[in-house]
Amino acid sequence: MNSDVRVETKVVQTTKNKVRKRTKKSSPFSGWKENLAGYAFIGPMFIGTSILVLFPILSSFVLSFTDWNFVSGYENAKFVGFENFSKLLTNALFLKGLLNNILLILAVPITLLLSLSLAVIINKYVYLKDLFKVIYFMPFISSVVAVAVVFQVLFHPTKGPINQLLLKLGVDNPPGWIADVTFALPSVMLIMVWTGIGFNLIIYLAGLQNIPKELYEAAQIDGASVWSQFTNITIPLVSPTTFLLFVTGVISSFKVFDLIIVLTNGGPANSTITPVVYLYQQAFVELKTGYASAISLVMFVIILIITYIQFIGQKKWVNY
């Protein structure tokens, strides 16, 4: 027994000595090969991000305080201080675009409500769930330009299929849709809802599958109605998902550009213009790059404030 104990003691001591030797040999540069390999992998992405993202952001911040235009060199940029911002905040067209963008935000809760309702129906009462997921997700992954062209045909005031159908149903004066100042912005909102349902639906379905079925079974035993289960179980437990989709939806509503450019180009009579469309016009049509940079900086601050308010407000209604 003593010999066995001595052998085990020698093995333990030998192991400790090896560990100490390895520890002594280790240095900050011992893993330089592994570190170099890691930097080599992230290097191309970091360089690309720096050139295509970080540098333009910093340049835009600096140019927002100048009167530089797109065709002149940086050496011709003249510092004007806050002149661009003072012009911007008193510009009627920019303020109109900002109001239109606030109205576009209304499409976000409508999309969330429809998406959640469809997700609950598909999750509980529909067979071939994967088929319906694909059907509803198709508009989201479709090209925005293609979607805009299709709705240009559908919303044509005289020859469009929608108005032709309304005429056959007895509507004497169908709306002009994208050609009407009153209906142009609601038409854009309608398309935003149609294209956004698919993505929200998939996310909601994932959230619904994480809700324990025992909660619904217990509610049924207690005699709770379907509506009561929806309002007291489903909505509170998917509130983190709703918060995520609401924040991303609001941010996305401020980035709507390609749909409006192809569909209405900001018209008619600037009824669908948004700050992003106005920024494009000033930067690449009027070539007022400094002024356009000021627009981008103001929009960044507005989106940041709105997102911060949302994160403060979520403490009162989101259940984690």
mmCIF file of C-alpha atoms in Angstrom:
data_model
loop_
_atom_site.group_PDB
_atom_site.id
_atom_site.type_symbol
_atom_site.label_atom_id
_atom_site.label_comp_id
_atom_site.label_asym_id
_atom_site.label_seq_id
_atom_site.Cartn_x
_atom_site.Cartn_y
_atom_site.Cartn_z
ATOM 1 C CA MET A 1 0.000 0.000 0.000
ATOM 2 C CA ASN A 2 2.829 2.377 0.891
ATOM 3 C CA SER A 3 4.522 1.711 -2.449
ATOM 4 C CA ASP A 4 1.280 2.497 -4.285
ATOM 5 C CA VAL A 5 0.913 5.746 -2.387
ATOM 6 C CA ARG A 6 4.502 6.706 -3.200
ATOM 7 C CA VAL A 7 3.957 5.987 -6.904
ATOM 8 C CA GLU A 8 0.783 8.114 -6.962
ATOM 9 C CA THR A 9 2.589 10.908 -5.126
ATOM 10 C CA LYS A 10 5.440 10.851 -7.679
ATOM 11 C CA VAL A 11 2.917 10.975 -10.553
ATOM 12 C CA VAL A 12 1.155 13.970 -9.022
ATOM 13 C CA GLN A 13 4.445 15.789 -8.408
ATOM 14 C CA THR A 14 5.616 15.064 -11.961
ATOM 15 C CA THR A 15 2.356 16.443 -13.357
ATOM 16 C CA LYS A 16 2.650 19.580 -11.222
ATOM 17 C CA ASN A 17 6.230 20.120 -12.400
ATOM 18 C CA LYS A 18 5.154 19.836 -16.047
ATOM 19 C CA VAL A 19 2.362 22.337 -15.493
ATOM 20 C CA ARG A 20 4.777 24.745 -13.790
ATOM 21 C CA LYS A 21 7.237 24.449 -16.678
ATOM 22 C CA ARG A 22 4.487 25.168 -19.198
ATOM 23 C CA THR A 23 3.309 28.101 -17.116
ATOM 24 C CA LYS A 24 6.813 29.526 -16.916
ATOM 25 C CA LYS A 25 7.286 29.145 -20.659
ATOM 26 C CA SER A 26 3.988 30.896 -21.450
ATOM 27 C CA SER A 27 4.259 34.582 -22.318
ATOM 28 C CA PRO A 28 2.087 37.279 -23.873
ATOM 29 C CA PHE A 29 3.573 36.334 -27.244
ATOM 30 C CA SER A 30 3.246 32.552 -26.865
ATOM 31 C CA GLY A 31 -0.060 32.463 -28.757
ATOM 32 C CA TRP A 32 0.921 34.991 -31.425
ATOM 33 C CA LYS A 33 0.295 32.498 -34.199
ATOM 34 C CA GLU A 34 -3.298 31.947 -33.080
ATOM 35 C CA ASN A 35 -3.815 35.693 -32.655
ATOM 36 C CA LEU A 36 -2.347 36.373 -36.074
ATOM 37 C CA ALA A 37 -4.684 33.845 -37.641
ATOM 38 C CA GLY A 38 -7.666 35.492 -35.951
ATOM 39 C CA TYR A 39 -6.666 38.963 -37.127
ATOM 40 C CA ALA A 40 -6.128 37.590 -40.628
ATOM 41 C CA PHE A 41 -9.710 36.325 -40.687
ATOM 42 C CA ILE A 42 -11.314 39.550 -39.426
ATOM 43 C CA GLY A 43 -8.881 41.839 -41.270
ATOM 44 C CA PRO A 44 -10.667 41.983 -44.663
ATOM 45 C CA MET A 45 -14.038 42.579 -43.011
ATOM 46 C CA PHE A 46 -12.606 45.245 -40.709
ATOM 47 C CA ILE A 47 -10.893 47.041 -43.595
ATOM 48 C CA GLY A 48 -14.039 46.905 -45.710
ATOM 49 C CA THR A 49 -16.200 48.159 -42.854
ATOM 50 C CA SER A 50 -13.771 50.978 -42.093
ATOM 51 C CA ILE A 51 -13.638 52.155 -45.704
ATOM 52 C CA LEU A 52 -17.307 51.704 -46.604
ATOM 53 C CA VAL A 53 -18.998 52.480 -43.261
ATOM 54 C CA LEU A 54 -16.842 54.195 -40.622
ATOM 55 C CA PHE A 55 -15.088 56.646 -42.948
ATOM 56 C CA PRO A 56 -18.338 57.823 -44.633
ATOM 57 C CA ILE A 57 -19.979 58.295 -41.216
ATOM 58 C CA LEU A 58 -17.109 60.434 -39.927
ATOM 59 C CA SER A 59 -16.921 62.334 -43.224
ATOM 60 C CA SER A 60 -20.649 63.026 -43.112
ATOM 61 C CA PHE A 61 -20.333 64.422 -39.595
ATOM 62 C CA VAL A 62 -17.529 66.789 -40.653
ATOM 63 C CA LEU A 63 -19.193 67.804 -43.931
ATOM 64 C CA SER A 64 -22.440 68.701 -42.164
ATOM 65 C CA PHE A 65 -20.703 71.862 -40.936
ATOM 66 C CA THR A 66 -19.540 72.886 -44.435
ATOM 67 C CA ASP A 67 -21.101 74.060 -47.702
ATOM 68 C CA TRP A 68 -19.245 71.421 -49.747
ATOM 69 C CA ASN A 69 -20.931 70.149 -52.901
ATOM 70 C CA PHE A 70 -20.517 66.794 -54.566
ATOM 71 C CA VAL A 71 -18.403 67.832 -57.573
ATOM 72 C CA SER A 72 -15.814 70.036 -55.865
ATOM 73 C CA GLY A 73 -12.840 68.683 -53.960
ATOM 74 C CA TYR A 74 -12.470 68.630 -50.203
ATOM 75 C CA GLU A 75 -10.119 71.612 -50.440
ATOM 76 C CA ASN A 76 -13.054 73.772 -51.589
ATOM 77 C CA ALA A 77 -15.171 72.959 -48.543
ATOM 78 C CA LYS A 78 -16.027 76.074 -46.538
ATOM 79 C CA PHE A 79 -16.869 75.892 -42.845
ATOM 80 C CA VAL A 80 -20.312 77.400 -42.201
ATOM 81 C CA GLY A 81 -20.933 76.254 -38.629
ATOM 82 C CA PHE A 82 -24.567 75.490 -37.827
ATOM 83 C CA GLU A 83 -25.950 77.270 -40.890
ATOM 84 C CA ASN A 84 -27.026 74.001 -42.548
ATOM 85 C CA PHE A 85 -28.913 72.942 -39.424
ATOM 86 C CA SER A 86 -30.683 76.285 -39.041
ATOM 87 C CA LYS A 87 -31.816 76.125 -42.686
ATOM 88 C CA LEU A 88 -32.917 72.547 -42.279
ATOM 89 C CA LEU A 89 -35.047 73.060 -39.188
ATOM 90 C CA THR A 90 -36.897 75.925 -40.906
ATOM 91 C CA ASN A 91 -37.299 74.156 -44.254
ATOM 92 C CA ALA A 92 -40.971 73.437 -44.947
ATOM 93 C CA LEU A 93 -40.223 70.494 -47.238
ATOM 94 C CA PHE A 94 -38.058 68.744 -44.658
ATOM 95 C CA LEU A 95 -40.656 69.298 -41.934
ATOM 96 C CA LYS A 96 -43.356 67.918 -44.238
ATOM 97 C CA GLY A 97 -41.188 64.862 -44.897
ATOM 98 C CA LEU A 98 -40.678 64.415 -41.162
ATOM 99 C CA LEU A 99 -44.443 64.551 -40.606
ATOM 100 C CA ASN A 100 -44.962 61.978 -43.369
ATOM 101 C CA ASN A 101 -42.402 59.732 -41.718
ATOM 102 C CA ILE A 102 -44.216 59.980 -38.391
ATOM 103 C CA LEU A 103 -47.397 58.904 -40.183
ATOM 104 C CA LEU A 104 -45.529 55.977 -41.739
ATOM 105 C CA ILE A 105 -44.728 54.769 -38.215
ATOM 106 C CA LEU A 106 -48.452 54.030 -37.845
ATOM 107 C CA ALA A 107 -47.931 51.137 -40.252
ATOM 108 C CA VAL A 108 -45.714 49.412 -37.667
ATOM 109 C CA PRO A 109 -48.357 48.599 -34.987
ATOM 110 C CA ILE A 110 -50.839 47.643 -37.728
ATOM 111 C CA THR A 111 -48.291 45.207 -39.150
ATOM 112 C CA LEU A 112 -47.553 43.784 -35.699
ATOM 113 C CA LEU A 113 -51.236 43.263 -34.905
ATOM 114 C CA LEU A 114 -51.927 41.473 -38.192
ATOM 115 C CA SER A 115 -48.738 39.413 -37.910
ATOM 116 C CA LEU A 116 -49.504 38.271 -34.366
ATOM 117 C CA SER A 117 -53.097 37.381 -35.262
ATOM 118 C CA LEU A 118 -52.002 35.339 -38.275
ATOM 119 C CA ALA A 119 -49.222 33.695 -36.258
ATOM 120 C CA VAL A 120 -51.694 32.559 -33.584
ATOM 121 C CA ILE A 121 -54.094 31.189 -36.211
ATOM 122 C CA ILE A 122 -51.364 29.347 -38.119
ATOM 123 C CA ASN A 123 -49.768 28.025 -34.929
ATOM 124 C CA LYS A 124 -53.005 26.552 -33.527
ATOM 125 C CA TYR A 125 -55.553 25.956 -36.245
ATOM 126 C CA VAL A 126 -53.803 25.508 -39.606
ATOM 127 C CA TYR A 127 -52.284 22.458 -41.247
ATOM 128 C CA LEU A 128 -49.368 22.766 -43.704
ATOM 129 C CA LYS A 129 -47.809 25.479 -41.546
ATOM 130 C CA ASP A 130 -44.584 25.536 -43.548
ATOM 131 C CA LEU A 131 -46.516 26.286 -46.738
ATOM 132 C CA PHE A 132 -48.213 29.303 -45.194
ATOM 133 C CA LYS A 133 -44.902 30.498 -43.768
ATOM 134 C CA VAL A 134 -43.431 30.528 -47.277
ATOM 135 C CA ILE A 135 -46.500 32.247 -48.746
ATOM 136 C CA TYR A 136 -46.459 35.086 -46.221
ATOM 137 C CA PHE A 137 -42.659 35.400 -46.256
ATOM 138 C CA MET A 138 -42.398 35.771 -50.043
ATOM 139 C CA PRO A 139 -43.281 39.512 -50.151
ATOM 140 C CA PHE A 140 -40.563 40.257 -47.590
ATOM 141 C CA ILE A 141 -37.788 38.595 -49.596
ATOM 142 C CA SER A 142 -39.029 39.921 -52.939
ATOM 143 C CA SER A 143 -37.236 42.826 -54.595
ATOM 144 C CA VAL A 144 -38.655 46.136 -53.386
ATOM 145 C CA VAL A 145 -38.317 47.548 -56.896
ATOM 146 C CA ALA A 146 -40.325 44.652 -58.315
ATOM 147 C CA VAL A 147 -42.978 45.090 -55.617
ATOM 148 C CA ALA A 148 -43.210 48.825 -56.363
ATOM 149 C CA VAL A 149 -43.615 48.203 -60.104
ATOM 150 C CA VAL A 150 -46.366 45.644 -59.471
ATOM 151 C CA PHE A 151 -48.272 48.052 -57.230
ATOM 152 C CA GLN A 152 -47.844 50.829 -59.792
ATOM 153 C CA VAL A 153 -49.927 48.669 -62.111
ATOM 154 C CA LEU A 154 -52.400 47.657 -59.402
ATOM 155 C CA PHE A 155 -52.887 51.244 -58.189
ATOM 156 C CA HIS A 156 -53.215 52.828 -61.642
ATOM 157 C CA PRO A 157 -56.069 55.354 -61.298
ATOM 158 C CA THR A 158 -57.886 54.416 -64.533
ATOM 159 C CA LYS A 159 -56.588 51.082 -65.827
ATOM 160 C CA GLY A 160 -55.518 49.452 -62.567
ATOM 161 C CA PRO A 161 -57.167 46.132 -61.615
ATOM 162 C CA ILE A 162 -58.152 47.471 -58.187
ATOM 163 C CA ASN A 163 -60.112 50.439 -59.524
ATOM 164 C CA GLN A 164 -61.587 48.317 -62.311
ATOM 165 C CA LEU A 165 -62.907 45.958 -59.650
ATOM 166 C CA LEU A 166 -64.270 48.858 -57.585
ATOM 167 C CA LEU A 167 -66.088 50.222 -60.638
ATOM 168 C CA LYS A 168 -67.715 46.845 -61.237
ATOM 169 C CA LEU A 169 -68.771 46.757 -57.585
ATOM 170 C CA GLY A 170 -70.581 50.068 -58.019
ATOM 171 C CA VAL A 171 -68.009 52.570 -56.722
ATOM 172 C CA ASP A 172 -68.458 55.553 -59.041
ATOM 173 C CA ASN A 173 -65.379 57.530 -57.991
ATOM 174 C CA PRO A 174 -62.644 55.131 -56.857
ATOM 175 C CA PRO A 175 -59.574 56.713 -55.242
ATOM 176 C CA GLY A 176 -56.614 57.723 -57.359
ATOM 177 C CA TRP A 177 -54.239 55.887 -55.011
ATOM 178 C CA ILE A 178 -50.632 56.869 -55.777
ATOM 179 C CA ALA A 179 -51.811 59.592 -58.189
ATOM 180 C CA ASP A 180 -53.932 61.259 -55.505
ATOM 181 C CA VAL A 181 -52.428 63.581 -52.897
ATOM 182 C CA THR A 182 -54.814 62.244 -50.260
ATOM 183 C CA PHE A 183 -54.309 58.528 -50.913
ATOM 184 C CA ALA A 184 -50.634 58.415 -51.975
ATOM 185 C CA LEU A 185 -49.152 58.103 -48.477
ATOM 186 C CA PRO A 186 -51.774 55.567 -47.279
ATOM 187 C CA SER A 187 -50.964 53.546 -50.410
ATOM 188 C CA VAL A 188 -47.300 53.450 -49.388
ATOM 189 C CA MET A 189 -48.316 52.411 -45.867
ATOM 190 C CA LEU A 190 -50.483 49.631 -47.285
ATOM 191 C CA ILE A 191 -47.528 48.235 -49.235
ATOM 192 C CA MET A 192 -45.293 48.489 -46.161
ATOM 193 C CA VAL A 193 -47.801 46.451 -44.163
ATOM 194 C CA TRP A 194 -48.102 43.859 -46.931
ATOM 195 C CA THR A 195 -44.340 43.383 -47.262
ATOM 196 C CA GLY A 196 -43.643 43.456 -43.516
ATOM 197 C CA ILE A 197 -46.141 40.849 -42.335
ATOM 198 C CA GLY A 198 -44.031 37.867 -43.442
ATOM 199 C CA PHE A 199 -40.937 38.643 -41.372
ATOM 200 C CA ASN A 200 -42.920 39.539 -38.255
ATOM 201 C CA LEU A 201 -45.023 36.406 -38.698
ATOM 202 C CA ILE A 202 -41.967 34.131 -38.642
ATOM 203 C CA ILE A 203 -40.561 35.830 -35.538
ATOM 204 C CA TYR A 204 -43.913 35.640 -33.752
ATOM 205 C CA LEU A 205 -44.263 31.942 -34.588
ATOM 206 C CA ALA A 206 -40.884 31.323 -32.977
ATOM 207 C CA GLY A 207 -42.012 33.244 -29.898
ATOM 208 C CA LEU A 208 -45.327 31.378 -29.655
ATOM 209 C CA GLN A 209 -43.577 28.017 -29.679
ATOM 210 C CA ASN A 210 -41.712 29.010 -26.512
ATOM 211 C CA ILE A 211 -44.945 29.513 -24.550
ATOM 212 C CA PRO A 212 -45.668 26.423 -22.382
ATOM 213 C CA LYS A 213 -48.826 24.625 -23.519
ATOM 214 C CA GLU A 214 -49.651 23.908 -19.884
ATOM 215 C CA LEU A 215 -50.654 27.549 -19.439
ATOM 216 C CA TYR A 216 -53.332 27.283 -22.125
ATOM 217 C CA GLU A 217 -54.520 23.920 -20.764
ATOM 218 C CA ALA A 218 -54.864 25.360 -17.267
ATOM 219 C CA ALA A 219 -56.739 28.367 -18.660
ATOM 220 C CA GLN A 220 -59.146 26.087 -20.538
ATOM 221 C CA ILE A 221 -59.818 24.091 -17.384
ATOM 222 C CA ASP A 222 -60.606 27.341 -15.568
ATOM 223 C CA GLY A 223 -63.076 28.224 -18.332
ATOM 224 C CA ALA A 224 -61.088 31.022 -19.968
ATOM 225 C CA SER A 225 -62.258 31.986 -23.453
ATOM 226 C CA VAL A 226 -60.003 32.093 -26.501
ATOM 227 C CA TRP A 227 -59.925 35.888 -26.331
ATOM 228 C CA SER A 228 -59.041 35.789 -22.638
ATOM 229 C CA GLN A 229 -56.192 33.372 -23.338
ATOM 230 C CA PHE A 230 -54.947 35.633 -26.125
ATOM 231 C CA THR A 231 -54.986 38.803 -24.024
ATOM 232 C CA ASN A 232 -53.775 37.324 -20.717
ATOM 233 C CA ILE A 233 -51.303 34.672 -21.876
ATOM 234 C CA THR A 234 -50.216 35.182 -25.476
ATOM 235 C CA ILE A 235 -49.787 38.949 -25.594
ATOM 236 C CA PRO A 236 -47.838 39.270 -22.291
ATOM 237 C CA LEU A 237 -45.524 36.343 -23.052
ATOM 238 C CA VAL A 238 -44.667 37.537 -26.566
ATOM 239 C CA SER A 239 -44.163 41.132 -25.404
ATOM 240 C CA PRO A 240 -40.336 40.867 -25.687
ATOM 241 C CA THR A 241 -40.787 39.777 -29.304
ATOM 242 C CA THR A 242 -43.248 42.610 -29.884
ATOM 243 C CA PHE A 243 -40.793 45.112 -28.427
ATOM 244 C CA LEU A 244 -37.991 43.883 -30.674
ATOM 245 C CA LEU A 245 -40.163 44.035 -33.790
ATOM 246 C CA PHE A 246 -41.545 47.444 -32.842
ATOM 247 C CA VAL A 247 -38.091 48.985 -32.383
ATOM 248 C CA THR A 248 -36.738 47.540 -35.627
ATOM 249 C CA GLY A 249 -39.964 48.456 -37.431
ATOM 250 C CA VAL A 250 -39.791 52.098 -36.360
ATOM 251 C CA ILE A 251 -36.155 52.321 -37.432
ATOM 252 C CA SER A 252 -36.994 50.684 -40.776
ATOM 253 C CA SER A 253 -39.820 53.166 -41.369
ATOM 254 C CA PHE A 254 -37.257 55.972 -41.306
ATOM 255 C CA LYS A 255 -35.228 54.150 -43.973
ATOM 256 C CA VAL A 256 -38.008 53.686 -46.548
ATOM 257 C CA PHE A 257 -36.426 54.947 -49.758
ATOM 258 C CA ASP A 258 -36.483 52.574 -52.721
ATOM 259 C CA LEU A 259 -40.222 51.912 -52.449
ATOM 260 C CA ILE A 260 -41.091 55.632 -52.554
ATOM 261 C CA ILE A 261 -38.540 56.497 -55.242
ATOM 262 C CA VAL A 262 -39.864 53.858 -57.630
ATOM 263 C CA LEU A 263 -43.537 54.193 -56.717
ATOM 264 C CA THR A 264 -44.057 57.967 -56.489
ATOM 265 C CA ASN A 265 -40.627 59.672 -56.439
ATOM 266 C CA GLY A 266 -41.895 61.695 -53.493
ATOM 267 C CA GLY A 267 -45.014 62.922 -55.308
ATOM 268 C CA PRO A 268 -47.616 63.845 -56.134
ATOM 269 C CA ALA A 269 -46.997 67.377 -54.851
ATOM 270 C CA ASN A 270 -44.458 66.037 -52.311
ATOM 271 C CA SER A 271 -47.228 64.130 -50.534
ATOM 272 C CA THR A 272 -44.987 61.074 -50.035
ATOM 273 C CA ILE A 273 -41.654 62.779 -49.491
ATOM 274 C CA THR A 274 -39.655 61.629 -46.474
ATOM 275 C CA PRO A 275 -36.392 62.899 -44.954
ATOM 276 C CA VAL A 276 -34.467 60.099 -46.687
ATOM 277 C CA VAL A 277 -35.932 61.004 -50.089
ATOM 278 C CA TYR A 278 -35.256 64.680 -49.396
ATOM 279 C CA LEU A 279 -31.679 63.784 -48.433
ATOM 280 C CA TYR A 280 -31.242 61.936 -51.739
ATOM 281 C CA GLN A 281 -32.569 64.906 -53.708
ATOM 282 C CA GLN A 282 -30.251 67.342 -51.967
ATOM 283 C CA ALA A 283 -27.162 65.121 -52.174
ATOM 284 C CA PHE A 284 -27.392 63.625 -55.665
ATOM 285 C CA VAL A 285 -29.705 65.970 -57.569
ATOM 286 C CA GLU A 286 -28.905 69.387 -56.086
ATOM 287 C CA LEU A 287 -25.341 68.234 -55.203
ATOM 288 C CA LYS A 288 -25.526 69.957 -51.794
ATOM 289 C CA THR A 289 -23.478 67.376 -49.947
ATOM 290 C CA GLY A 290 -22.864 69.466 -46.839
ATOM 291 C CA TYR A 291 -26.568 70.197 -46.447
ATOM 292 C CA ALA A 292 -27.437 66.529 -47.056
ATOM 293 C CA SER A 293 -24.895 65.505 -44.411
ATOM 294 C CA ALA A 294 -26.671 67.775 -41.946
ATOM 295 C CA ILE A 295 -29.941 65.997 -42.793
ATOM 296 C CA SER A 296 -28.363 62.611 -42.082
ATOM 297 C CA LEU A 297 -26.987 63.813 -38.747
ATOM 298 C CA VAL A 298 -30.355 65.235 -37.674
ATOM 299 C CA MET A 299 -32.104 61.997 -38.641
ATOM 300 C CA PHE A 300 -29.546 60.001 -36.665
ATOM 301 C CA VAL A 301 -30.268 62.080 -33.560
ATOM 302 C CA ILE A 302 -34.051 61.761 -34.052
ATOM 303 C CA ILE A 303 -33.894 57.978 -34.447
ATOM 304 C CA LEU A 304 -31.564 57.712 -31.452
ATOM 305 C CA ILE A 305 -33.965 59.705 -29.259
ATOM 306 C CA ILE A 306 -37.007 57.692 -30.382
ATOM 307 C CA THR A 307 -35.200 54.409 -29.739
ATOM 308 C CA TYR A 308 -34.068 55.591 -26.304
ATOM 309 C CA ILE A 309 -37.651 56.538 -25.402
ATOM 310 C CA GLN A 310 -38.806 53.097 -26.495
ATOM 311 C CA PHE A 311 -36.236 51.399 -24.277
ATOM 312 C CA ILE A 312 -37.393 53.485 -21.319
ATOM 313 C CA GLY A 313 -41.069 52.790 -21.986
ATOM 314 C CA GLN A 314 -40.633 49.041 -22.445
ATOM 315 C CA LYS A 315 -40.090 48.608 -18.697
ATOM 316 C CA LYS A 316 -43.814 49.224 -18.161
ATOM 317 C CA TRP A 317 -45.248 46.696 -20.623
ATOM 318 C CA VAL A 318 -42.589 44.140 -21.587
ATOM 319 C CA ASN A 319 -42.542 40.956 -19.482
ATOM 320 C CA TYR A 320 -39.188 39.192 -19.399
#
